[in-house]
Amino acid sequence: MKILLIHPQNYLQRHSTGIYGRNLRYAPLTMPTLKALIPFDLKFETQIVDEMIEDLDFNIKADLVGITAITGTAGRAYEIADHFRKKGIPVILGGIHPTLQTNESLMHADTVVKGYAERTWPQLLYDFKARKLQKVYEDKEPFDASLIISPDRSKIHSKDYMGSCTVEMSRGCSNKCDFCISHQFHHSYICRKIEDVIHEIKNMKSKIIFFLDPNLIGNREHTKEFLSELSKLKKWWVGCASLDIADDPELLSLAAKSGCKGLLMGFESLRQSALISSGKIKNIGKTYSNVVDLLHEHGISVQACFVFGFDTDDKSVFEEASEYIINAKFDLPQISIYTPFPGTPVFEKMVKDNRIITRNWSLYNGQNVVFKPMQMSVKELEIGTDLVRKNSYSWKALSGRLFTKPIWIKPLVFMSYLNFRYYQYRITKAGLEYNV
Ligand code: SF4
C-alpha cells in the first residue's frame, strides 16, 4: 500500500509558477509528522510532494492520498483531491481550512481530519486497511503535548529548502488577535517537553534551526527553561515571537545567548485604535523603534509584519507607515493586506455585513483585498499597500538600514532584501498573470 502526502501551494508560492525565490523556502513539518505517525505494522510506503519545491505528477500511483490545506491553498487542494478521486483513489483532507470548513472540504474528499492528527491519523489508517474509512475524524480528548513526536524527515528533499531544519517547540498562541486563524485551530497554547525538542535539535546537522511556532514565548517561563538548554547546543536560530519579549530582559538575553539571530514579529499597525480593536494587546503602548533598537543591541534582526486595511485605517495610514518603517530600521519589513479568514469571527461578521467580495480562497494570502474596507475603496487599499511596500523596499530605505547593528548580519539582510524586492515585483506580476 502506498500513501501519497501532498503539501499544495498557493499560486504565489507554487514551484515553477510561484514567486518565492529559493532563499525563502522552509521545510514544512506536517507531512513528515504524518509519516512518522504511520503505524509500523501497517508497512505502508510513503511519498511526500511539496509543491513549494517540486511539481506534482498527477499520474503518480497511490492507494491513498492525504492533503493538508490552509485557506490560501484550499482551492489547489480541492483541485488535486478532485483529480485523484476521479481516478478512484480515496482522498483525506486535513489542516486548518478543512478543520474549520469541514462540510465544504467533504465535497472534495472521502474523509476530513479535524484538528490534531496524532491520535486520529493512525486510527484512520487502520480503518482504511479494514475498508472502514469514516467521513470525519476528530480528536475530542484533551491533548497532551507529549503526544507530539519527531517528524520523519527521510522523505523530504532537504537540499531544496533554505530552512531545512525546521522544528516546533510549541503549538498555538496565548494571544487572541481577531484576524489570526491560529487560535481558531489550536484551542490552547501547548509546549512540548523540553528534552524531546532538544533531542530533536541535537540530531540536526545544520548550524541554523528554524522554529515554525506561531509564537515561541506564549509561556515565558517554559521558554526560558528551554532556551537555557538550547544554549548548550551552540546553534543559531530564528523564529516568531510577540513584542512582549522586549518587556522581559531575562528572556531577551536568554534568546540572544541561545543563538537567536532573527525574529519575525507582528507589529501590524502604528495606530493604537487598530491594535485595540483587533485585540493585539501585546503591542499597545509600545514604541516600535525602541523594541527594534533593543533587539538589535542583542544581535537579533527583526522581520517586521505590518497589515493594512483595519476598519480603523483611513487613507492617511499609508504615508505615515511608510515614513515610520523607513526610519525605524526594521531589517525586513513584510507588508500585508488585512485578511478575514473563514472560521474567524471577523469573517462571520463581514459576511453578515455583506462585506466579503470573494470566496476564492486562493486570494486569501495576505496580498489581495477580499473584503470591502471601512474607510476607503478596495482600489485605494491595494494602491496604498503597494505604496508602503515600494517605500519599504526602496534603496533609500535599504541604505538607512545597512549600517545599524547588528552589522554582522547585514550581508544576509542585503541578500534577503534583494530577494524581497524581487518578491514584491513578482507579487505585482502574479497579480497581472492571475488577473487578481
Ligand atoms: S500574536 Fe501572532 S500568532 Fe498569536 S494570535 Fe496574534 S497574530 Fe496570531
Short mmCIF file of C-alpha atoms and ligand atoms in Angstrom, two decimals:
data_model
loop_
_atom_site.label_atom_id
_atom_site.label_comp_id
_atom_site.label_asym_id
_atom_site.label_seq_id
_atom_site.Cartn_x
_atom_site.Cartn_y
_atom_site.Cartn_z
CA MET A 1 0.00 0.00 0.00
CA LYS A 2 1.28 3.45 -0.84
CA ILE A 3 0.25 6.77 0.72
CA LEU A 4 0.87 9.97 -1.19
CA LEU A 5 1.13 13.01 1.11
CA ILE A 6 0.78 16.37 -0.64
CA HIS A 7 1.56 19.86 0.57
CA PRO A 8 -0.22 22.06 -2.01
CA GLN A 9 0.75 25.67 -2.60
CA ASN A 10 -0.98 28.92 -3.30
CA TYR A 11 -0.37 30.36 -6.78
CA LEU A 12 2.06 32.88 -5.23
CA GLN A 13 4.38 30.21 -3.85
CA ARG A 14 3.99 27.29 -6.20
CA HIS A 15 7.14 25.84 -7.68
CA SER A 16 7.63 26.88 -11.33
CA THR A 17 4.71 29.29 -11.31
CA GLY A 18 5.19 30.87 -7.91
CA ILE A 19 7.05 33.93 -6.77
CA TYR A 20 9.27 32.86 -3.90
CA GLY A 21 12.96 32.50 -4.55
CA ARG A 22 14.85 29.53 -3.13
CA ASN A 23 16.00 31.56 -0.14
CA LEU A 24 12.54 31.83 1.32
CA ARG A 25 11.60 28.17 1.50
CA TYR A 26 11.21 26.41 4.83
CA ALA A 27 10.65 22.68 5.09
CA PRO A 28 7.07 22.10 6.26
CA LEU A 29 6.52 19.83 9.26
CA THR A 30 3.02 18.46 8.64
CA MET A 31 3.80 15.74 6.12
CA PRO A 32 6.98 14.46 7.85
CA THR A 33 4.93 14.33 11.07
CA LEU A 34 2.16 12.33 9.40
CA LYS A 35 4.79 10.00 8.00
CA ALA A 36 6.22 9.47 11.48
CA LEU A 37 2.74 8.67 12.80
CA ILE A 38 2.11 5.81 10.37
CA PRO A 39 1.96 2.63 12.47
CA PHE A 40 4.97 0.47 11.68
CA ASP A 41 2.97 -2.74 11.49
CA LEU A 42 0.93 -1.40 8.54
CA LYS A 43 4.13 -1.34 6.44
CA PHE A 44 2.77 1.45 4.22
CA GLU A 45 5.10 3.01 1.69
CA THR A 46 5.06 6.85 1.67
CA GLN A 47 5.81 9.58 -0.84
CA ILE A 48 5.78 13.28 0.06
CA VAL A 49 5.28 16.02 -2.54
CA ASP A 50 5.70 19.67 -1.56
CA GLU A 51 4.56 21.97 -4.35
CA MET A 52 6.79 24.70 -2.95
CA ILE A 53 9.81 22.89 -4.36
CA GLU A 54 8.53 20.45 -6.96
CA ASP A 55 5.77 19.88 -9.48
CA LEU A 56 3.11 17.36 -8.63
CA ASP A 57 2.92 14.48 -11.09
CA PHE A 58 -0.79 13.86 -11.45
CA ASN A 59 -0.06 10.33 -12.71
CA ILE A 60 1.66 9.18 -9.50
CA LYS A 61 0.36 5.79 -8.40
CA ALA A 62 -1.04 5.66 -4.87
CA ASP A 63 -3.64 3.79 -2.83
CA LEU A 64 -4.46 6.72 -0.57
CA VAL A 65 -3.85 10.47 -0.89
CA GLY A 66 -3.52 12.83 2.09
CA ILE A 67 -3.55 16.60 1.52
CA THR A 68 -3.09 19.38 4.07
CA ALA A 69 -4.58 22.83 3.46
CA ILE A 70 -4.72 26.32 4.85
CA THR A 71 -7.19 28.84 3.42
CA GLY A 72 -4.86 30.11 0.70
CA THR A 73 -4.12 26.60 -0.55
CA ALA A 74 -7.63 25.14 -0.18
CA GLY A 75 -8.58 25.77 -3.82
CA ARG A 76 -5.47 23.98 -5.03
CA ALA A 77 -6.02 21.16 -2.50
CA TYR A 78 -9.56 20.66 -3.86
CA GLU A 79 -8.29 20.63 -7.44
CA ILE A 80 -5.77 17.91 -6.57
CA ALA A 81 -8.31 15.99 -4.47
CA ASP A 82 -10.90 16.00 -7.26
CA HIS A 83 -8.32 14.67 -9.70
CA PHE A 84 -7.30 11.68 -7.57
CA ARG A 85 -10.87 10.87 -6.54
CA LYS A 86 -11.87 10.74 -10.20
CA LYS A 87 -9.25 8.01 -10.54
CA GLY A 88 -10.91 6.11 -7.71
CA ILE A 89 -8.22 6.87 -5.11
CA PRO A 90 -9.58 7.86 -1.67
CA VAL A 91 -8.53 11.33 -0.54
CA ILE A 92 -8.10 12.62 3.02
CA LEU A 93 -8.07 16.37 3.71
CA GLY A 94 -6.71 17.87 6.92
CA GLY A 95 -5.20 21.05 8.31
CA ILE A 96 -6.61 24.42 9.29
CA HIS A 97 -9.07 25.01 6.44
CA PRO A 98 -10.67 21.53 6.36
CA THR A 99 -10.94 21.68 10.16
CA LEU A 100 -12.80 24.98 10.09
CA GLN A 101 -14.72 24.39 6.82
CA THR A 102 -15.44 20.70 7.15
CA ASN A 103 -18.65 20.49 5.11
CA GLU A 104 -17.08 22.34 2.20
CA SER A 105 -13.99 20.11 2.33
CA LEU A 106 -16.12 16.96 2.38
CA MET A 107 -17.38 17.88 -1.09
CA HIS A 108 -13.84 17.17 -2.31
CA ALA A 109 -12.67 14.40 0.00
CA ASP A 110 -13.68 10.98 1.27
CA THR A 111 -12.58 11.92 4.76
CA VAL A 112 -11.68 15.03 6.72
CA VAL A 113 -9.36 15.01 9.72
CA LYS A 114 -10.27 17.83 12.10
CA GLY A 115 -7.65 19.27 14.42
CA TYR A 116 -4.52 17.46 15.55
CA ALA A 117 -3.85 14.12 13.89
CA GLU A 118 -1.60 12.49 16.48
CA ARG A 119 -4.30 10.03 17.58
CA THR A 120 -6.73 10.11 14.66
CA TRP A 121 -4.30 9.52 11.78
CA PRO A 122 -3.10 6.07 12.95
CA GLN A 123 -6.73 5.07 13.64
CA LEU A 124 -7.76 6.31 10.19
CA LEU A 125 -5.05 4.21 8.54
CA TYR A 126 -6.15 1.05 10.35
CA ASP A 127 -9.74 1.82 9.27
CA PHE A 128 -8.59 2.35 5.69
CA LYS A 129 -6.87 -1.02 5.67
CA ALA A 130 -10.03 -2.62 7.07
CA ARG A 131 -12.12 -0.73 4.43
CA LYS A 132 -13.99 1.09 7.17
CA LEU A 133 -12.94 4.67 6.46
CA GLN A 134 -15.17 7.18 8.26
CA LYS A 135 -16.20 10.60 6.94
CA VAL A 136 -14.77 12.67 9.79
CA TYR A 137 -12.05 12.00 12.34
CA GLU A 138 -11.82 14.41 15.23
CA ASP A 139 -9.82 14.04 18.40
CA LYS A 140 -12.03 15.44 21.16
CA GLU A 141 -9.93 14.20 24.06
CA PRO A 142 -7.67 16.64 25.95
CA PHE A 143 -4.39 16.89 24.06
CA ASP A 144 -1.13 16.22 25.82
CA ALA A 145 1.98 17.74 24.24
CA SER A 146 3.91 14.54 24.91
CA LEU A 147 1.88 13.03 22.04
CA ILE A 148 3.88 15.16 19.59
CA ILE A 149 6.64 13.05 18.13
CA SER A 150 9.65 13.98 16.00
CA PRO A 151 8.80 14.22 12.30
CA ASP A 152 10.26 11.64 9.93
CA ARG A 153 12.21 13.86 7.53
CA SER A 154 13.64 10.99 5.48
CA LYS A 155 11.33 11.66 2.51
CA ILE A 156 11.76 15.41 2.16
CA HIS A 157 14.30 16.98 -0.16
CA SER A 158 16.25 18.91 2.47
CA LYS A 159 18.67 20.48 -0.01
CA ASP A 160 15.84 22.33 -1.75
CA TYR A 161 14.98 24.36 1.33
CA MET A 162 17.00 27.20 2.76
CA GLY A 163 15.35 26.37 6.07
CA SER A 164 15.62 22.61 6.04
CA CYS A 165 15.96 22.14 9.80
CA THR A 166 12.51 23.21 10.93
CA VAL A 167 11.15 22.31 14.33
CA GLU A 168 8.27 23.19 16.67
CA MET A 169 8.67 23.80 20.38
CA SER A 170 5.03 24.75 20.92
CA ARG A 171 1.68 24.88 19.17
CA GLY A 172 -0.86 27.68 19.14
CA CYS A 173 -0.59 31.10 20.70
CA SER A 174 -1.62 32.54 24.03
CA ASN A 175 -2.84 35.75 22.36
CA LYS A 176 -6.16 36.19 20.60
CA CYS A 177 -5.73 38.68 17.76
CA ASP A 178 -9.06 38.79 15.95
CA PHE A 179 -7.66 38.40 12.43
CA CYS A 180 -5.49 35.39 13.30
CA ILE A 181 -6.67 31.92 12.40
CA SER A 182 -4.07 30.20 14.55
CA HIS A 183 -6.05 30.24 17.79
CA GLN A 184 -9.21 29.07 15.99
CA PHE A 185 -7.36 25.88 15.08
CA HIS A 186 -5.14 25.45 18.13
CA HIS A 187 -7.54 25.75 21.03
CA SER A 188 -4.81 26.35 23.57
CA TYR A 189 -1.12 27.08 23.76
CA ILE A 190 0.87 23.92 24.43
CA CYS A 191 4.59 23.40 24.88
CA ARG A 192 6.44 20.23 24.01
CA LYS A 193 8.64 18.53 26.55
CA ILE A 194 11.97 20.34 26.58
CA GLU A 195 14.02 17.15 26.40
CA ASP A 196 12.09 15.99 23.30
CA VAL A 197 12.77 19.21 21.40
CA ILE A 198 16.40 19.36 22.48
CA HIS A 199 16.89 15.74 21.42
CA GLU A 200 15.37 16.53 18.02
CA ILE A 201 17.61 19.58 17.53
CA LYS A 202 20.73 17.70 18.66
CA ASN A 203 20.19 15.29 15.78
CA MET A 204 20.10 18.10 13.21
CA LYS A 205 23.34 18.65 11.36
CA SER A 206 22.64 22.23 10.36
CA LYS A 207 24.01 25.09 12.46
CA ILE A 208 20.80 27.07 11.98
CA ILE A 209 17.38 25.99 13.22
CA PHE A 210 14.05 27.42 12.06
CA PHE A 211 11.27 27.35 14.64
CA LEU A 212 7.84 27.29 12.98
CA ASP A 213 5.88 28.05 16.18
CA PRO A 214 3.33 30.90 15.78
CA ASN A 215 4.70 32.39 19.00
CA LEU A 216 7.71 31.00 20.84
CA ILE A 217 7.09 32.97 24.03
CA GLY A 218 3.47 32.07 24.84
CA ASN A 219 4.66 30.63 28.15
CA ARG A 220 7.68 32.70 29.12
CA GLU A 221 8.89 30.53 31.99
CA HIS A 222 8.83 27.42 29.82
CA THR A 223 10.62 29.29 27.03
CA LYS A 224 13.33 30.47 29.43
CA GLU A 225 13.94 26.93 30.60
CA PHE A 226 14.03 25.73 27.00
CA LEU A 227 16.44 28.46 25.87
CA SER A 228 18.80 27.68 28.75
CA GLU A 229 19.04 24.11 27.45
CA LEU A 230 19.22 25.22 23.82
CA SER A 231 22.19 27.50 24.53
CA LYS A 232 24.28 24.40 25.36
CA LEU A 233 23.92 23.18 21.76
CA LYS A 234 25.67 26.24 20.27
CA LYS A 235 23.17 26.58 17.43
CA TRP A 236 21.77 29.65 15.71
CA TRP A 237 18.05 30.00 15.37
CA VAL A 238 15.22 32.14 14.02
CA GLY A 239 11.54 32.08 14.94
CA CYS A 240 8.42 34.11 15.71
CA ALA A 241 7.72 35.99 18.93
CA SER A 242 5.24 38.56 20.13
CA LEU A 243 6.51 42.03 21.06
CA ASP A 244 6.40 41.43 24.80
CA ILE A 245 9.76 39.69 24.50
CA ALA A 246 11.10 43.25 24.81
CA ASP A 247 9.46 43.58 28.27
CA ASP A 248 11.47 40.73 29.73
CA PRO A 249 15.24 41.40 29.88
CA GLU A 250 15.99 37.87 31.13
CA LEU A 251 14.06 36.27 28.28
CA LEU A 252 15.65 38.51 25.68
CA SER A 253 19.12 37.87 26.97
CA LEU A 254 18.49 34.10 27.02
CA ALA A 255 17.22 34.29 23.44
CA ALA A 256 20.43 36.03 22.36
CA LYS A 257 22.63 33.66 24.36
CA SER A 258 20.92 30.59 22.90
CA GLY A 259 21.72 31.76 19.36
CA CYS A 260 18.69 33.78 18.28
CA LYS A 261 19.65 35.64 15.10
CA GLY A 262 16.28 36.82 13.89
CA LEU A 263 12.67 37.15 14.96
CA LEU A 264 9.56 37.55 12.87
CA MET A 265 7.26 39.85 14.81
CA GLY A 266 3.73 41.11 14.19
CA PHE A 267 3.88 44.89 14.63
CA GLU A 268 0.70 45.05 12.50
CA SER A 269 -0.18 48.74 12.83
CA LEU A 270 1.15 52.04 14.13
CA ARG A 271 -2.32 53.04 15.20
CA GLN A 272 -3.44 52.25 18.72
CA SER A 273 -7.06 52.17 17.51
CA ALA A 274 -6.24 49.26 15.16
CA LEU A 275 -4.34 47.38 17.87
CA ILE A 276 -7.15 47.81 20.39
CA SER A 277 -9.97 46.89 18.02
CA SER A 278 -8.15 43.78 16.77
CA GLY A 279 -7.10 42.59 20.22
CA LYS A 280 -3.37 42.95 19.52
CA ILE A 281 -2.87 43.73 23.17
CA LYS A 282 0.84 42.95 23.45
CA ASN A 283 1.60 45.84 21.07
CA ILE A 284 -0.49 48.50 22.76
CA GLY A 285 1.54 51.42 24.09
CA LYS A 286 4.83 50.13 22.66
CA THR A 287 7.28 52.41 20.84
CA TYR A 288 8.24 50.14 17.99
CA SER A 289 11.57 51.80 17.24
CA ASN A 290 12.64 51.13 20.87
CA VAL A 291 11.73 47.44 20.50
CA VAL A 292 13.79 47.19 17.32
CA ASP A 293 16.76 49.02 18.86
CA LEU A 294 16.67 46.69 21.87
CA LEU A 295 16.63 43.59 19.69
CA HIS A 296 19.47 44.95 17.57
CA GLU A 297 21.52 45.56 20.71
CA HIS A 298 21.14 41.84 21.42
CA GLY A 299 22.29 40.91 17.91
CA ILE A 300 18.79 39.92 16.80
CA SER A 301 17.47 41.07 13.43
CA VAL A 302 13.80 41.92 13.02
CA GLN A 303 11.42 40.83 10.30
CA ALA A 304 8.50 43.16 10.94
CA CYS A 305 4.98 42.35 9.74
CA PHE A 306 2.60 45.22 9.05
CA VAL A 307 -1.02 44.89 7.99
CA PHE A 308 -3.19 47.45 6.19
CA GLY A 309 -6.96 47.55 5.91
CA PHE A 310 -8.07 47.53 9.54
CA ASP A 311 -11.51 49.09 9.93
CA THR A 312 -9.85 51.97 11.75
CA ASP A 313 -7.41 52.63 8.86
CA ASP A 314 -8.10 55.64 6.69
CA LYS A 315 -6.18 56.79 3.63
CA SER A 316 -3.58 58.69 5.65
CA VAL A 317 -2.25 55.45 7.17
CA PHE A 318 -0.03 54.62 4.20
CA GLU A 319 2.21 57.73 4.12
CA GLU A 320 2.52 57.65 7.89
CA ALA A 321 3.55 53.98 7.95
CA SER A 322 5.98 54.32 5.03
CA GLU A 323 7.91 57.04 6.80
CA TYR A 324 7.97 55.19 10.10
CA ILE A 325 9.06 51.88 8.57
CA ILE A 326 11.96 53.56 6.75
CA ASN A 327 13.18 55.37 9.86
CA ALA A 328 12.67 52.62 12.44
CA LYS A 329 15.31 50.37 10.81
CA PHE A 330 13.34 47.14 10.66
CA ASP A 331 15.66 44.71 8.89
CA LEU A 332 12.96 43.10 6.77
CA PRO A 333 9.53 44.71 6.64
CA GLN A 334 6.74 42.42 5.48
CA ILE A 335 3.69 44.26 4.19
CA SER A 336 0.30 42.52 4.02
CA ILE A 337 -3.35 43.28 3.49
CA TYR A 338 -5.85 42.52 6.26
CA THR A 339 -7.44 39.13 5.54
CA PRO A 340 -10.61 37.90 7.27
CA PHE A 341 -10.03 34.14 7.22
CA PRO A 342 -13.11 31.90 7.11
CA GLY A 343 -13.54 30.34 10.52
CA THR A 344 -12.78 33.57 12.38
CA PRO A 345 -15.49 35.74 14.00
CA VAL A 346 -14.23 38.62 11.84
CA PHE A 347 -15.15 36.70 8.69
CA GLU A 348 -18.62 35.83 10.02
CA LYS A 349 -19.23 39.47 10.91
CA MET A 350 -18.17 40.62 7.45
CA VAL A 351 -20.45 38.04 5.80
CA LYS A 352 -23.33 39.37 7.89
CA ASP A 353 -22.48 42.93 6.91
CA ASN A 354 -22.20 41.93 3.24
CA ARG A 355 -18.54 43.00 3.07
CA ILE A 356 -16.92 39.81 1.71
CA ILE A 357 -16.29 40.35 -2.00
CA THR A 358 -14.85 36.97 -2.95
CA ARG A 359 -14.81 33.40 -1.70
CA ASN A 360 -11.97 32.46 -3.98
CA TRP A 361 -9.78 31.12 -1.17
CA SER A 362 -6.64 31.36 -3.34
CA LEU A 363 -6.85 35.11 -2.90
CA TYR A 364 -6.78 34.76 0.90
CA ASN A 365 -3.00 35.01 1.05
CA GLY A 366 -2.46 38.43 2.61
CA GLN A 367 -1.72 40.05 -0.75
CA ASN A 368 -5.24 40.68 -2.07
CA VAL A 369 -8.21 42.69 -0.88
CA VAL A 370 -11.03 40.20 -0.30
CA PHE A 371 -13.47 42.48 1.57
CA LYS A 372 -14.92 45.98 1.39
CA PRO A 373 -12.71 48.20 3.56
CA MET A 374 -14.47 50.51 6.00
CA GLN A 375 -12.80 53.85 5.26
CA MET A 376 -11.54 53.55 1.69
CA SER A 377 -12.25 51.72 -1.53
CA VAL A 378 -10.78 48.34 -2.50
CA LYS A 379 -8.57 50.08 -5.06
CA GLU A 380 -7.32 52.61 -2.52
CA LEU A 381 -6.33 49.83 -0.13
CA GLU A 382 -4.49 47.99 -2.91
CA ILE A 383 -2.66 51.10 -4.13
CA GLY A 384 -1.88 52.32 -0.61
CA THR A 385 -0.42 48.96 0.47
CA ASP A 386 1.63 48.85 -2.69
CA LEU A 387 3.00 52.31 -1.90
CA VAL A 388 4.13 51.18 1.57
CA ARG A 389 5.72 48.08 0.07
CA LYS A 390 7.62 50.11 -2.52
CA ASN A 391 8.80 52.68 0.02
CA SER A 392 9.85 49.98 2.48
CA TYR A 393 11.96 48.32 -0.19
CA SER A 394 13.39 51.46 -1.75
CA TRP A 395 17.15 51.91 -1.97
CA LYS A 396 16.80 54.85 0.39
CA ALA A 397 15.25 52.57 2.99
CA LEU A 398 17.92 49.93 2.45
CA SER A 399 20.82 52.37 2.79
CA GLY A 400 19.40 53.61 6.08
CA ARG A 401 19.32 50.07 7.47
CA LEU A 402 22.60 48.67 6.29
CA PHE A 403 24.79 50.39 8.85
CA THR A 404 22.81 49.71 12.00
CA LYS A 405 23.62 46.98 14.50
CA PRO A 406 23.97 44.01 14.25
CA ILE A 407 26.46 44.65 11.45
CA TRP A 408 27.48 41.00 11.00
CA ILE A 409 24.03 40.15 9.69
CA LYS A 410 23.95 42.88 7.04
CA PRO A 411 25.19 40.76 4.10
CA LEU A 412 22.29 38.40 4.84
CA VAL A 413 19.91 41.34 5.18
CA PHE A 414 21.17 42.71 1.88
CA MET A 415 20.63 39.36 0.13
CA SER A 416 17.22 38.92 1.68
CA TYR A 417 16.43 42.46 0.74
CA LEU A 418 17.15 41.85 -2.92
CA ASN A 419 15.13 38.69 -2.68
CA PHE A 420 12.21 40.58 -1.15
CA ARG A 421 12.44 43.29 -3.80
CA TYR A 422 12.19 40.57 -6.41
CA TYR A 423 9.33 39.02 -4.44
CA GLN A 424 7.44 42.31 -4.33
CA TYR A 425 7.95 42.74 -8.07
CA ARG A 426 6.62 39.21 -8.61
CA ILE A 427 3.56 39.90 -6.46
CA THR A 428 2.60 42.64 -8.88
CA LYS A 429 3.40 40.42 -11.87
CA ALA A 430 1.49 37.47 -10.39
CA GLY A 431 -1.47 39.80 -9.86
CA LEU A 432 -1.42 40.59 -13.56
CA GLU A 433 -0.85 36.98 -14.65
CA TYR A 434 -3.62 35.61 -12.45
CA ASN A 435 -5.87 38.58 -13.07
CA VAL A 436 -6.34 39.34 -9.37
S1 SF4 B 1 0.31 37.04 18.42
FE1 SF4 B 1 0.52 36.30 16.30
S2 SF4 B 1 0.13 34.09 16.40
FE2 SF4 B 1 -0.63 34.99 18.30
S3 SF4 B 1 -2.83 35.36 17.95
FE3 SF4 B 1 -1.73 37.26 17.46
S4 SF4 B 1 -1.29 37.14 15.24
FE4 SF4 B 1 -1.83 35.07 15.96
#
